[in-house]
């Protein structure tokens, strides 16, 4: 079983910054892909940013130029640096990891979510 531990959410004023972290653990190889999604009240979960093991990243248009995704493959950790935060960034942010168990079986697992609230 894969465990994803997220941290770094909280309350921040508009224009502020937060850094989210997500650590994947278990009997797994370094995940092929890791990403961050978010879900605001009354809305569907949406992709925020995604990064491959080769560190190729892609972003939702709404966060380009403000958010930066990165990862440390040795630590099975993905980060999301969020700058110039806006009230519309308020949501629960979820980490997703995809890869292989040592057994060769594929996995796709979600974290429990961390709340990000942008408000004055």
Short mmCIF file of C-alpha atoms in Angstrom, two decimals:
data_model
loop_
_atom_site.label_atom_id
_atom_site.label_comp_id
_atom_site.label_asym_id
_atom_site.label_seq_id
_atom_site.Cartn_x
_atom_site.Cartn_y
_atom_site.Cartn_z
CA UNK A 1 0.00 0.00 0.00
CA UNK A 2 1.21 3.49 -0.85
CA UNK A 3 1.03 6.23 1.75
CA UNK A 4 1.05 9.88 0.72
CA UNK A 5 1.70 12.44 3.45
CA UNK A 6 0.86 16.04 2.53
CA UNK A 7 1.81 19.14 4.46
CA UNK A 8 2.11 22.89 4.09
CA UNK A 9 -1.45 24.11 3.69
CA UNK A 10 -2.90 26.97 5.67
CA UNK A 11 -4.36 30.46 5.63
CA UNK A 12 -2.56 33.17 3.68
CA UNK A 13 -3.41 36.67 2.52
CA UNK A 14 -3.82 37.47 -1.19
CA UNK A 15 -0.42 37.92 -2.78
CA UNK A 16 1.21 35.63 -0.28
CA UNK A 17 3.01 32.32 -0.70
CA UNK A 18 2.75 28.75 0.53
CA UNK A 19 4.76 25.62 -0.15
CA UNK A 20 3.08 22.22 -0.20
CA UNK A 21 4.97 18.96 0.21
CA UNK A 22 3.92 15.36 -0.41
CA UNK A 23 6.00 12.32 0.51
CA UNK A 24 5.22 8.91 -0.98
CA UNK A 25 6.18 5.83 1.01
CA UNK A 26 5.69 2.07 0.80
CA UNK A 27 7.16 -0.80 -1.19
CA UNK A 28 7.42 1.29 -4.33
CA UNK A 29 9.91 2.49 -6.87
CA UNK A 30 10.23 6.25 -7.26
CA UNK A 31 6.86 7.27 -8.75
CA UNK A 32 6.77 7.76 -12.51
CA UNK A 33 4.51 10.76 -12.11
CA UNK A 34 3.42 12.99 -9.27
CA UNK A 35 1.03 15.87 -9.28
CA UNK A 36 -1.19 18.26 -7.43
CA UNK A 37 -4.92 18.62 -7.92
CA UNK A 38 -7.39 20.87 -6.13
CA UNK A 39 -11.07 20.91 -5.38
CA UNK A 40 -12.98 23.99 -4.36
CA UNK A 41 -16.44 23.77 -2.73
CA UNK A 42 -19.08 22.90 -5.30
CA UNK A 43 -16.53 22.31 -8.03
CA UNK A 44 -14.88 19.27 -9.59
CA UNK A 45 -11.33 18.27 -8.78
CA UNK A 46 -8.93 19.82 -11.29
CA UNK A 47 -5.30 19.44 -12.24
CA UNK A 48 -2.99 22.11 -10.86
CA UNK A 49 0.43 20.78 -11.89
CA UNK A 50 2.06 17.49 -12.86
CA UNK A 51 5.68 16.35 -13.04
CA UNK A 52 7.31 13.21 -14.40
CA UNK A 53 10.29 11.35 -12.97
CA UNK A 54 12.34 13.09 -15.65
CA UNK A 55 11.10 16.39 -14.18
CA UNK A 56 9.01 17.44 -17.14
CA UNK A 57 6.27 19.66 -15.70
CA UNK A 58 2.96 20.98 -16.94
CA UNK A 59 0.55 23.43 -15.33
CA UNK A 60 -3.04 24.53 -15.47
CA UNK A 61 -3.34 27.83 -17.30
CA UNK A 62 -4.76 29.45 -14.17
CA UNK A 63 -1.52 28.91 -12.21
CA UNK A 64 1.17 29.31 -14.88
CA UNK A 65 3.78 31.85 -13.82
CA UNK A 66 2.65 31.73 -10.18
CA UNK A 67 3.08 28.09 -9.11
CA UNK A 68 6.14 25.88 -9.47
CA UNK A 69 6.14 22.11 -9.12
CA UNK A 70 9.35 20.24 -8.31
CA UNK A 71 10.37 16.85 -6.98
CA UNK A 72 13.15 15.05 -5.19
CA UNK A 73 13.26 11.53 -6.64
CA UNK A 74 15.59 10.25 -3.93
CA UNK A 75 13.03 11.25 -1.29
CA UNK A 76 9.90 10.35 -3.30
CA UNK A 77 8.73 13.89 -2.57
CA UNK A 78 6.90 16.44 -4.69
CA UNK A 79 6.60 20.12 -3.85
CA UNK A 80 4.29 22.88 -4.99
CA UNK A 81 5.56 26.42 -4.49
CA UNK A 82 2.59 28.76 -4.70
CA UNK A 83 3.28 32.48 -5.09
CA UNK A 84 1.03 35.45 -5.77
CA UNK A 85 -1.89 33.55 -4.32
CA UNK A 86 -5.41 34.67 -5.15
CA UNK A 87 -8.70 34.04 -3.35
CA UNK A 88 -9.73 31.79 -6.24
CA UNK A 89 -6.83 29.46 -5.35
CA UNK A 90 -8.73 28.52 -2.18
CA UNK A 91 -9.36 24.77 -2.26
CA UNK A 92 -8.36 21.43 -0.82
CA UNK A 93 -5.15 20.40 -2.55
CA UNK A 94 -4.54 16.71 -3.20
CA UNK A 95 -1.33 14.93 -4.10
CA UNK A 96 -1.39 12.14 -6.69
CA UNK A 97 1.37 9.60 -7.23
CA UNK A 98 1.54 6.96 -9.96
CA UNK A 99 4.10 4.24 -10.43
CA UNK A 100 5.02 0.63 -9.67
CA UNK A 101 5.21 -1.48 -6.55
CA UNK A 102 8.33 -3.62 -6.20
CA UNK A 103 6.05 -6.49 -7.27
CA UNK A 104 5.58 -4.78 -10.64
CA UNK A 105 1.93 -3.94 -10.03
CA UNK A 106 0.94 -0.41 -10.97
CA UNK A 107 -0.50 2.01 -8.43
CA UNK A 108 -2.28 5.34 -8.54
CA UNK A 109 -2.84 6.86 -5.11
CA UNK A 110 -4.22 10.06 -3.65
CA UNK A 111 -3.24 11.90 -0.51
CA UNK A 112 -5.77 12.93 2.11
CA UNK A 113 -5.74 16.57 1.03
CA UNK A 114 -4.56 19.79 2.63
CA UNK A 115 -6.62 22.97 2.89
CA UNK A 116 -5.34 26.17 1.31
CA UNK A 117 -7.31 29.31 2.11
CA UNK A 118 -6.45 32.67 0.55
CA UNK A 119 -8.26 35.47 2.32
CA UNK A 120 -7.65 38.87 3.85
#
